[in-house]
XYZ file of C-alpha atoms in Angstrom:
690
model
C 45.634 -28.899 9.465
C 44.302 -31.749 7.345
C 46.647 -34.525 6.327
C 47.243 -35.144 2.645
C 45.699 -38.443 1.568
C 47.037 -39.944 -1.592
C 44.399 -41.422 -3.860
C 44.456 -45.165 -4.133
C 43.321 -47.188 -7.105
C 41.548 -49.521 -4.656
C 39.338 -46.688 -3.373
C 35.632 -47.664 -3.271
C 33.911 -46.942 -6.581
C 30.605 -47.521 -8.313
C 30.264 -47.578 -12.116
C 33.685 -45.965 -12.294
C 32.759 -43.124 -9.920
C 34.205 -42.660 -6.426
C 31.495 -43.598 -3.909
C 32.338 -40.402 -2.012
C 30.684 -38.224 -4.655
C 27.266 -39.730 -3.919
C 27.470 -38.333 -0.392
C 28.412 -34.951 -1.864
C 25.491 -34.943 -4.347
C 22.970 -35.908 -1.630
C 24.453 -33.214 0.611
C 24.042 -30.601 -2.130
C 20.434 -31.580 -2.855
C 19.492 -31.320 0.828
C 21.364 -28.021 1.280
C 19.750 -26.418 -1.765
C 16.325 -27.673 -0.636
C 17.010 -26.087 2.743
C 18.123 -22.733 1.319
C 15.556 -22.243 -1.424
C 12.739 -23.657 0.692
C 13.423 -21.150 3.469
C 13.952 -18.309 1.002
C 10.696 -19.034 -0.878
C 8.501 -18.107 2.097
C 10.807 -15.480 3.603
C 9.270 -12.263 2.272
C 5.739 -13.378 3.251
C 7.034 -14.272 6.715
C 8.352 -10.715 7.034
C 5.074 -9.199 5.849
C 2.472 -11.369 7.533
C 4.192 -12.695 10.673
C 6.611 -9.912 11.605
C 4.140 -7.345 10.176
C 6.726 -5.360 8.238
C 5.468 -3.298 5.313
C 6.317 -4.170 1.701
C 9.342 -1.882 1.523
C 10.958 -3.062 4.761
C 10.256 -6.694 3.848
C 11.923 -6.145 0.480
C 14.924 -4.348 2.021
C 15.609 -7.084 4.607
C 15.081 -9.842 2.024
C 17.631 -8.373 -0.372
C 20.049 -7.567 2.462
C 19.979 -11.261 3.339
C 20.474 -12.381 -0.291
C 23.332 -9.881 -0.722
C 25.042 -11.276 2.391
C 24.609 -14.810 1.023
C 26.584 -13.776 -2.080
C 29.264 -11.802 -0.239
C 30.270 -14.559 2.200
C 31.439 -17.066 -0.480
C 34.613 -15.011 -0.874
C 35.299 -15.436 2.830
C 34.519 -19.172 2.656
C 36.882 -19.706 -0.283
C 39.747 -17.885 1.460
C 39.254 -19.851 4.700
C 39.109 -23.188 2.827
C 42.099 -22.557 0.536
C 44.334 -20.859 3.076
C 43.657 -22.496 6.464
C 41.057 -25.198 7.121
C 40.750 -26.991 3.818
C 37.467 -27.653 2.031
C 36.254 -30.555 4.203
C 36.620 -28.823 7.565
C 35.221 -25.579 6.148
C 32.119 -27.345 4.832
C 31.535 -29.204 8.110
C 32.142 -26.149 10.328
C 29.946 -23.773 8.344
C 27.243 -26.425 7.843
C 26.904 -26.586 11.629
C 26.513 -22.794 11.686
C 24.007 -23.111 8.821
C 21.930 -25.761 10.623
C 21.845 -23.729 13.847
C 20.644 -20.713 11.822
C 17.800 -22.712 10.258
C 16.729 -24.041 13.676
C 16.792 -20.507 15.142
C 14.598 -19.299 12.248
C 12.108 -22.114 12.871
C 11.963 -21.383 16.613
C 11.598 -17.638 15.984
C 8.519 -18.280 13.822
C 6.606 -20.120 16.569
C 3.681 -17.845 17.402
C 3.000 -19.482 20.783
C 6.521 -18.653 21.965
C 5.415 -15.225 23.233
C 1.624 -15.406 22.861
C 1.071 -15.208 26.609
C -2.585 -14.160 26.439
C -3.340 -16.727 23.718
C -5.037 -14.256 21.380
C -3.167 -15.449 18.288
C -0.746 -12.489 18.217
C 2.813 -12.554 19.645
C 3.019 -10.296 22.704
C 6.764 -9.692 22.297
C 7.343 -9.345 18.576
C 10.867 -8.059 19.270
C 11.864 -11.559 20.424
C 10.735 -13.068 17.113
C 12.503 -10.314 15.148
C 15.748 -10.828 17.095
C 15.667 -14.603 16.588
C 14.885 -14.180 12.885
C 17.728 -11.724 12.306
C 20.237 -13.937 14.167
C 19.023 -16.966 12.221
C 19.346 -15.196 8.861
C 22.888 -14.002 9.635
C 23.957 -17.544 10.570
C 22.301 -18.941 7.430
C 23.991 -16.328 5.223
C 27.446 -17.191 6.585
C 26.681 -20.904 6.343
C 25.251 -21.111 2.828
C 27.624 -18.486 1.442
C 30.687 -19.978 3.121
C 30.172 -23.487 1.734
C 28.991 -22.327 -1.718
C 32.485 -22.198 -3.336
C 33.692 -25.332 -1.526
C 31.234 -28.151 -2.208
C 31.510 -28.330 -6.016
C 35.298 -27.947 -5.888
C 35.527 -30.613 -3.170
C 33.542 -32.964 -5.396
C 35.942 -32.281 -8.266
C 38.874 -33.158 -5.997
C 37.592 -36.734 -5.658
C 38.537 -37.664 -9.223
C 41.873 -38.744 -10.706
C 43.498 -36.758 -13.492
C 42.462 -39.424 -16.019
C 38.789 -39.269 -14.994
C 37.838 -36.139 -16.906
C 34.726 -37.780 -18.390
C 33.491 -38.925 -14.982
C 34.235 -35.500 -13.508
C 32.151 -33.843 -16.255
C 29.245 -36.216 -15.574
C 29.567 -35.489 -11.853
C 29.216 -31.740 -12.392
C 26.129 -32.320 -14.553
C 24.553 -34.459 -11.810
C 25.703 -31.947 -9.188
C 23.952 -29.023 -10.895
C 20.911 -31.202 -11.545
C 20.707 -31.807 -7.786
C 20.807 -28.029 -7.242
C 17.864 -27.456 -9.600
C 15.957 -30.447 -8.211
C 16.376 -29.230 -4.622
C 15.359 -25.711 -5.624
C 12.297 -26.802 -7.600
C 10.938 -29.308 -5.075
C 11.446 -27.032 -2.077
C 9.818 -24.052 -3.808
C 6.726 -26.212 -4.362
C 6.674 -27.883 -0.940
C 7.470 -25.143 1.594
C 4.690 -22.739 0.485
C 2.258 -25.654 0.925
C 3.611 -26.230 4.435
C 3.308 -22.501 5.151
C -0.310 -22.587 4.008
C -1.201 -25.203 6.633
C -2.511 -24.104 10.029
C -0.767 -25.143 13.228
C -0.294 -23.964 16.795
C -0.772 -24.988 20.401
C -3.260 -22.367 21.589
C -4.379 -20.730 18.331
C -4.116 -21.911 14.746
C -1.865 -19.788 12.520
C -0.071 -20.099 9.195
C 2.522 -22.810 9.803
C 5.800 -20.937 9.388
C 7.495 -23.202 11.989
C 6.851 -26.171 9.687
C 7.879 -24.195 6.569
C 11.205 -23.326 8.241
C 11.484 -26.541 10.266
C 11.542 -28.891 7.259
C 14.443 -26.972 5.610
C 16.223 -27.060 8.993
C 15.753 -30.835 9.124
C 17.038 -31.203 5.549
C 20.121 -29.155 6.443
C 20.763 -31.424 9.413
C 20.436 -34.436 7.081
C 22.872 -32.772 4.644
C 25.413 -32.341 7.437
C 25.064 -35.931 8.707
C 25.306 -37.405 5.193
C 28.421 -35.369 4.440
C 30.143 -36.425 7.676
C 29.232 -40.114 7.143
C 31.292 -40.131 3.940
C 34.333 -38.619 5.659
C 36.525 -41.734 5.513
C 36.042 -42.031 1.743
C 36.953 -38.467 0.794
C 40.160 -37.379 -0.852
C 41.135 -34.286 1.141
C 43.531 -31.890 -0.548
C 45.933 -29.864 1.560
C 45.212 -26.076 1.544
C 47.538 -24.457 -1.005
C 46.713 -20.782 -0.640
C 44.039 -18.732 -2.318
C 44.673 -17.126 -5.693
C 42.221 -14.307 -4.836
C 44.501 -13.277 -1.980
C 47.527 -13.276 -4.297
C 45.712 -11.228 -6.949
C 44.471 -8.746 -4.327
C 47.972 -8.333 -2.912
C 49.408 -7.856 -6.401
C 46.862 -5.138 -7.222
C 47.334 -3.436 -3.840
C 51.128 -3.414 -4.240
C 50.886 -2.011 -7.799
C 48.592 0.819 -6.666
C 50.774 1.613 -3.656
C 54.008 1.463 -5.659
C 52.573 3.702 -8.374
C 51.498 6.225 -5.731
C 54.986 6.242 -4.188
C 56.530 6.838 -7.629
C 54.010 9.410 -8.861
C 56.761 12.013 -9.496
C 57.502 12.837 -13.148
C 61.111 11.781 -12.671
C 59.987 8.137 -12.779
C 59.281 6.865 -16.317
C 55.756 5.693 -17.100
C 55.058 2.008 -17.552
C 52.912 0.380 -20.213
C 50.233 -0.712 -17.712
C 49.624 0.411 -14.157
C 49.856 -3.229 -12.969
C 53.465 -3.281 -14.199
C 54.312 -1.323 -11.046
C 53.974 -4.665 -9.214
C 56.958 -6.144 -11.084
C 59.372 -5.302 -8.239
C 57.685 -7.917 -6.048
C 55.596 -10.244 -8.241
C 56.578 -12.352 -11.264
C 55.514 -11.493 -14.770
C 53.200 -14.532 -15.032
C 50.946 -13.416 -12.141
C 50.913 -9.804 -13.398
C 49.960 -10.902 -16.933
C 47.207 -13.191 -15.658
C 45.871 -10.455 -13.376
C 45.686 -8.049 -16.337
C 43.576 -10.576 -18.236
C 41.275 -11.103 -15.269
C 40.803 -7.354 -14.812
C 39.776 -7.029 -18.477
C 36.894 -9.412 -17.764
C 36.090 -7.918 -14.363
C 35.806 -4.503 -16.018
C 32.938 -5.921 -18.094
C 31.294 -7.073 -14.854
C 30.705 -3.466 -13.720
C 27.253 -3.093 -15.396
C 26.097 -6.621 -14.521
C 24.675 -6.010 -10.991
C 21.713 -4.208 -12.526
C 20.541 -7.474 -14.120
C 20.601 -9.232 -10.739
C 18.798 -6.272 -9.152
C 15.804 -7.161 -11.314
C 16.264 -10.942 -11.351
C 16.218 -11.460 -7.574
C 13.005 -9.475 -7.151
C 11.177 -12.645 -8.195
C 11.393 -13.627 -4.527
C 10.346 -10.229 -3.157
C 8.342 -7.734 -5.230
C 6.887 -10.316 -7.600
C 5.852 -12.569 -4.703
C 4.225 -9.608 -2.954
C 2.485 -8.776 -6.234
C 1.069 -12.312 -6.320
C -0.546 -11.798 -2.880
C -2.985 -9.371 -4.513
C -3.893 -11.797 -7.320
C -6.249 -14.739 -7.820
C -4.474 -18.087 -7.368
C -7.387 -20.347 -8.346
C -6.133 -22.807 -10.993
C -9.205 -25.037 -11.224
C -8.817 -27.880 -8.751
C -5.532 -26.440 -7.533
C -4.933 -23.384 -5.385
C -1.537 -21.768 -5.950
C 0.093 -19.914 -3.059
C 1.750 -16.571 -3.955
C 5.221 -17.886 -3.105
C 4.675 -20.956 -5.303
C 4.709 -18.786 -8.421
C 8.502 -18.728 -8.011
C 8.529 -22.339 -9.253
C 7.797 -21.049 -12.757
C 11.463 -19.992 -13.038
C 13.160 -23.365 -12.320
C 10.551 -25.199 -14.410
C 11.185 -22.910 -17.368
C 14.965 -23.196 -16.826
C 14.757 -26.982 -17.210
C 12.798 -26.507 -20.458
C 14.575 -23.471 -21.896
C 18.256 -24.419 -21.477
C 18.136 -27.428 -23.841
C 15.774 -25.609 -26.232
C 18.068 -22.582 -26.493
C 21.211 -24.725 -26.865
C 19.750 -27.243 -29.332
C 17.358 -25.063 -31.342
C 17.736 -21.289 -30.907
C 21.513 -20.941 -31.133
C 21.866 -23.325 -34.125
C 19.101 -21.435 -35.990
C 20.838 -18.120 -35.334
C 24.105 -19.622 -36.579
C 22.397 -20.892 -39.740
C 21.184 -17.356 -40.380
C 24.872 -16.343 -40.329
C 24.383 -13.979 -37.409
C 27.489 -13.565 -35.279
C 25.761 -14.000 -31.928
C 28.805 -13.576 -29.676
C 28.665 -14.240 -25.911
C 28.598 -10.526 -25.071
C 25.753 -9.982 -27.549
C 23.843 -12.792 -25.871
C 24.337 -11.157 -22.477
C 23.097 -7.843 -23.885
C 19.949 -9.581 -25.149
C 19.526 -11.183 -21.716
C 19.582 -7.752 -20.067
C 17.019 -6.449 -22.560
C 14.690 -9.422 -21.886
C 14.937 -8.853 -18.120
C 13.995 -5.206 -18.623
C 10.999 -6.290 -20.717
C 9.993 -8.679 -17.912
C 9.677 -5.683 -15.600
C 7.666 -3.804 -18.209
C 5.311 -6.806 -18.243
C 5.216 -6.752 -14.424
C 4.324 -3.047 -14.542
C 1.434 -3.719 -16.953
C 0.111 -6.447 -14.644
C 0.446 -4.100 -11.659
C -1.605 -1.425 -13.439
C -4.442 -3.933 -13.823
C -4.114 -5.006 -10.169
C -4.237 -1.401 -8.980
C -7.614 -0.966 -10.670
C -9.030 -3.653 -8.360
C -7.467 -2.446 -5.101
C -9.648 -0.583 -2.589
C -8.932 3.060 -1.781
C -8.416 3.757 1.915
C -8.619 7.149 3.654
C -5.493 9.252 4.021
C -4.757 11.985 6.551
C -7.770 14.300 7.011
C -10.225 11.853 5.432
C -12.885 9.459 6.715
C -14.671 6.713 4.776
C -18.246 5.698 5.534
C -20.522 3.021 4.112
C -24.262 3.126 4.897
C -26.350 -0.066 5.219
C -30.143 0.169 5.411
C -31.416 -2.726 7.537
C -35.055 -1.706 7.090
C -37.602 -2.556 4.403
C -38.425 1.154 4.034
C -36.509 3.721 2.005
C -34.171 6.030 3.907
C -32.198 9.239 3.497
C -28.951 10.207 5.208
C -27.442 13.689 5.316
C -23.919 14.376 6.624
C -24.190 18.143 6.863
C -23.936 21.131 4.544
C -21.842 20.523 1.447
C -21.394 16.815 2.159
C -23.146 13.677 0.942
C -26.948 13.530 0.804
C -27.834 9.879 0.260
C -31.049 8.043 -0.592
C -31.151 4.312 0.096
C -33.758 1.829 -1.150
C -35.212 -0.933 0.990
C -32.400 -3.233 2.214
C -29.909 -1.133 0.234
C -26.345 -0.066 0.877
C -23.737 2.311 -0.491
C -20.113 1.752 -1.358
C -17.535 3.433 0.853
C -17.399 7.153 0.119
C -14.788 9.661 1.216
C -15.597 12.586 3.527
C -13.528 15.436 4.864
C -12.984 14.513 8.516
C -12.803 18.120 9.721
C -16.145 19.033 8.073
C -17.973 15.933 9.318
C -19.838 17.225 12.404
C -23.386 15.807 12.250
C -25.547 13.265 10.470
C -29.316 13.061 9.988
C -31.240 9.875 9.172
C -34.759 10.144 7.735
C -37.492 7.534 7.209
C -40.413 9.376 5.612
C -41.365 12.186 7.990
C -39.398 10.685 10.845
C -35.912 12.146 11.443
C -33.051 11.641 13.831
C -29.922 13.826 14.092
C -26.752 13.267 16.060
C -23.446 15.021 16.627
C -20.310 13.153 15.559
C -17.030 13.136 17.454
C -13.789 13.363 15.465
C -13.721 10.156 13.418
C -10.174 10.299 12.073
C -8.458 8.404 9.250
C -10.588 5.268 9.397
C -13.373 3.285 7.730
C -16.835 3.117 9.293
C -20.133 1.405 8.564
C -23.338 3.250 9.452
C -26.188 0.808 10.213
C -29.647 2.392 10.047
C -33.122 1.015 10.775
C -36.553 2.479 11.506
C -37.200 0.870 14.886
C -40.616 1.102 16.513
C -39.186 3.177 19.361
C -36.458 5.137 17.631
C -34.314 5.260 14.521
C -31.211 3.097 14.835
C -28.045 4.815 13.616
C -25.120 2.671 14.796
C -21.676 3.823 13.545
C -19.317 0.793 13.535
C -15.530 1.058 13.197
C -14.514 -1.381 10.460
C -10.874 -1.827 11.502
C -9.652 -2.590 7.968
C -6.774 -0.589 6.529
C -5.542 -2.910 3.791
C -6.454 -5.908 1.677
C -6.819 -9.092 3.762
C -3.504 -10.859 4.266
C -2.402 -13.957 2.345
C -5.486 -14.016 0.119
C -7.820 -14.628 3.061
C -11.400 -13.335 3.190
C -12.561 -11.209 6.123
C -16.116 -12.022 7.171
C -18.352 -10.369 9.772
C -22.055 -10.633 10.565
C -24.798 -8.100 11.362
C -27.690 -9.511 13.344
C -30.899 -8.079 11.858
C -33.077 -10.505 13.865
C -35.338 -9.274 16.709
C -33.280 -11.197 19.297
C -29.669 -12.092 20.101
C -28.209 -14.812 17.875
C -25.276 -17.194 18.141
C -23.463 -17.342 14.799
C -20.993 -19.992 13.636
C -19.193 -20.261 10.298
C -17.192 -23.402 9.501
C -16.897 -24.209 13.209
C -15.583 -20.706 13.984
C -17.914 -19.193 16.564
C -18.623 -15.457 16.387
C -20.288 -15.578 19.791
C -23.564 -14.026 20.857
C -24.292 -11.127 18.495
C -26.931 -8.756 19.838
C -29.750 -7.557 17.646
C -28.709 -4.853 15.147
C -25.054 -5.172 16.189
C -22.071 -6.293 14.115
C -19.486 -8.944 14.974
C -15.754 -8.501 14.458
C -14.110 -9.583 11.208
C -12.647 -13.116 11.087
C -10.351 -14.465 8.349
C -11.367 -17.441 6.192
C -9.761 -19.111 3.216
C -11.449 -19.325 -0.184
C -14.435 -21.533 -0.882
C -17.951 -22.034 0.475
C -18.586 -22.133 4.232
C -21.317 -23.548 6.433
C -23.234 -20.834 8.313
C -25.214 -21.833 11.418
C -27.433 -19.293 13.231
C -29.225 -20.005 16.524
C -31.637 -17.461 18.016
C -34.166 -17.693 20.845
C -36.586 -19.872 18.879
C -34.785 -21.812 16.136
C -31.538 -22.938 14.508
C -30.932 -22.402 10.820
C -28.033 -23.282 8.535
C -26.976 -22.601 4.978
C -23.946 -22.883 2.700
C -22.390 -19.506 1.960
C -21.553 -18.090 -1.413
C -18.098 -19.168 -2.706
C -15.481 -16.718 -1.475
C -12.473 -15.883 -3.628
C -9.110 -14.378 -2.670
C -8.594 -11.225 -0.634
C -12.189 -10.056 -0.177
C -14.159 -8.734 2.793
C -17.906 -9.197 3.296
C -20.560 -8.168 5.773
C -23.235 -10.876 5.990
C -26.603 -9.623 7.258
C -28.849 -12.180 9.002
C -32.365 -11.091 8.005
C -34.448 -14.130 8.952
C -34.123 -17.471 10.743
C -37.296 -19.519 11.050
C -39.523 -22.049 9.368
C -38.617 -20.730 5.926
C -34.946 -21.204 6.650
C -32.046 -18.803 6.836
C -32.228 -15.625 4.773
C -29.010 -13.670 4.499
C -27.669 -10.772 2.478
C -24.089 -10.181 1.357
C -22.519 -6.713 1.361
C -19.111 -6.503 -0.282
C -16.689 -4.381 1.747
C -13.541 -5.187 -0.282
C -13.719 -6.819 -3.726
C -11.849 -10.118 -4.243
C -8.643 -10.362 -6.247
C -9.714 -10.627 -9.869
C -6.399 -10.466 -11.754
C -5.254 -14.070 -12.153
C -1.765 -15.203 -11.143
C -1.373 -16.729 -14.600
C -0.768 -13.180 -15.855
C 2.592 -13.358 -14.079
C 3.749 -16.176 -16.356
C 4.780 -13.835 -19.244
C 7.077 -11.832 -16.957
C 8.576 -15.054 -15.553
C 9.045 -16.355 -19.103
C 10.859 -13.198 -20.214
C 13.018 -13.188 -17.083
C 13.920 -16.868 -17.493
C 14.833 -16.363 -21.153
C 17.005 -13.470 -20.044
C 18.639 -15.647 -17.382
C 19.411 -18.429 -19.872
C 21.212 -16.159 -22.335
C 22.763 -13.931 -19.654
C 23.828 -16.088 -16.719
C 24.902 -19.291 -18.491
C 26.647 -17.350 -21.247
C 28.284 -14.997 -18.760
C 29.991 -17.795 -16.844
C 31.095 -19.553 -20.043
C 32.497 -16.301 -21.450
C 34.351 -15.496 -18.244
C 35.987 -18.899 -18.036
C 37.081 -18.778 -21.677
C 38.795 -15.407 -21.332
C 41.177 -16.059 -18.448
C 43.749 -18.640 -17.246
C 42.316 -21.748 -15.598
C 43.993 -20.986 -12.274
C 42.124 -17.645 -12.175
C 38.629 -19.121 -12.445
C 38.058 -18.779 -8.707
C 38.741 -15.042 -8.992
C 36.151 -14.722 -11.752
C 33.691 -16.840 -9.749
C 34.154 -14.486 -6.792
C 33.661 -11.490 -9.083
C 30.495 -13.035 -10.558
C 29.008 -13.703 -7.100
C 29.937 -10.157 -6.107
C 27.806 -8.778 -8.982
C 24.811 -10.702 -7.535
C 25.459 -9.218 -4.086
C 25.771 -5.678 -5.457
C 22.569 -6.171 -7.460
C 20.663 -6.977 -4.282
C 22.215 -3.962 -2.559
C 20.872 -1.804 -5.416
C 17.358 -3.143 -4.726
C 17.474 -2.400 -1.020
C 18.749 1.126 -1.729
C 15.986 1.821 -4.259
C 13.285 0.179 -2.102
C 14.450 2.107 0.955
C 14.869 5.476 -0.752
C 12.162 5.354 -3.424
C 9.507 8.053 -3.114
C 7.314 6.497 -5.788
C 3.748 5.983 -4.577
C 2.832 3.445 -7.255
C 4.459 0.014 -7.506
C 4.113 -0.053 -11.292
C 6.231 3.112 -11.459
C 9.025 1.357 -9.525
C 8.915 -1.537 -12.006
C 9.234 0.937 -14.877
C 12.124 2.662 -13.069
C 14.038 -0.619 -12.758
C 13.311 -1.481 -16.400
C 14.585 1.936 -17.523
C 17.738 1.627 -15.411
C 18.516 -1.804 -16.866
C 17.891 -0.586 -20.423
C 20.351 2.278 -19.829
C 22.915 -0.157 -18.406
C 22.227 -2.494 -21.343
C 23.231 0.242 -23.785
C 26.398 0.970 -21.802
C 27.287 -2.721 -21.727
C 26.700 -3.047 -25.485
C 29.151 -0.198 -26.094
C 31.735 -1.798 -23.765
C 31.238 -5.154 -25.516
C 31.723 -3.560 -28.941
C 35.242 -2.485 -28.029
C 36.172 -5.751 -26.300
C 38.703 -7.995 -28.055
C 38.086 -11.696 -27.510
C 40.874 -14.053 -26.448
C 41.101 -17.395 -28.260
C 41.834 -20.014 -25.593
C 43.528 -22.272 -28.146
C 45.883 -19.645 -29.531
C 46.583 -16.990 -26.928
C 49.686 -18.003 -24.949
C 48.572 -15.977 -21.918
C 45.582 -18.247 -21.340
C 47.795 -21.305 -21.118
C 50.280 -19.740 -18.733
C 50.396 -21.757 -15.552
C 48.150 -24.557 -16.871
C 50.820 -27.231 -17.054
């Protein structure tokens, strides 16, 4: 148990502030950097490193966020009832730091890449480490969340209200600064390539830097230990309120017979054990908590900025001139807009509304915030519709896709059997991928003038193939190559392969990545490259040629055909297998703007309204209730993402928008019948404040 330390007037101070608060502010900045930095890259780590699909990645992401907002209740109870705030913060920060380190270690590709092929051989080890790390982080960040700000407030004397107010402003500024900087930095770190045996996206660095910042936060907080004012645990009001409610329910059930007279309010059944002041305050808190019931739906949409919207950005073009934006960096739009919008709304929008004599009450503001969030998802759906138009179509069960490339200078015809495609190709021509019924695809015939060649096809299955044809002097070449692509390239990369149309074997290199010896008329495997132009070097039996490639965009796939390498230089031909992302990431800005506007009028107003409608000693109960709405909102997302049978992502966005609009109407009706409490006049608010 911590000893009570009485504040002394001679305590170290700076500009009238206790020096101890500077340690607390630095600690909060580092902790928020650690949390938001790790969270920014989390859903892409699930998708691209652990190879989970979009739905599973979304489910696990929101499960983690929900746990982060459930554990603060546990942290507050532990701090107020047993350990005290200081020991709780230190203990759970150690757990937090261990969790971040475990996450960083679990993301090291070389940990289980025994054959050094760039792919973990025991993915289950990485999954286990990641899950353990996330659980530790959730208990750490959630457990200290309700303690740090309150512990900072404890450092001030009763006559330092002005300094305490300034502290909280600086404290929340440090939260936003840590969030903003980390959301910019960690996606850049993730975009780097690192590794011992093979170079991969640098998730260990993206998770390692937040782990280091959390360790710094812990050390800084402990260094200031001797300067802190540590308040003795005095019990948790949430526990008292819960016991009061539980006793009232139980007592009412025991006296459910008609022989017992009814009481004015069901909480009055707690009067046998609890005093009238606690019962009255609990009634007031429950009036506010009742209004919280519809609120989780707002957070269900809001927190998808880090999951669905980030995944949406992976299929978009992130080229902003001289700057390349990573998909997870688009999340920075929210904190940037928050910094701009909060003062604008407070200093301009609200005063203008007041001048127009519109009674824009807090609950009306929250209703508008819900509506704006719903409109943000409508905007996201419209963007998704445009993205879907650019996405390639892949074969489903019972289908096969084939593309035909004519490597010859003569015209050719290809027939796939009765009732199927009959194709004519010009010199050096190619088709797009076309769909064929796999069961009906038995033979193919290639014709160059009067020369024909037929072959029987084995069952091809649900895959993509490229048919290379050429009128060789000996025979007609008809090489069927498995393309091994079933989705858009990951992380905006471009998949490149080469077909050697030279008369001899060639060694092909692109930006120092060697494709090896590619035999004549054969195709190499696909290799991933980032956007931009690349240097192509081809060496055959007689010469070496080089050339700069075309500029590659985001998310494309190309087959590059080497047609000539000699005195006239390198002649190549590009065949587009998957088109690049053409919808620009800037089109996400409107949905982020609408969501941020909704957050400003919903979240800020919601907390202010809650605090104004209940006794000051009940604020922790309302804070717990508010955090619980965030947790439930994330649970709603994982339920919908896990159970949704919608094939189109835009339809899911519309579903969420419709659900929030319905909840918005319900909340507006509840708000209409709510009677506001005036903090200055209502005696109940001031009960227990002396």
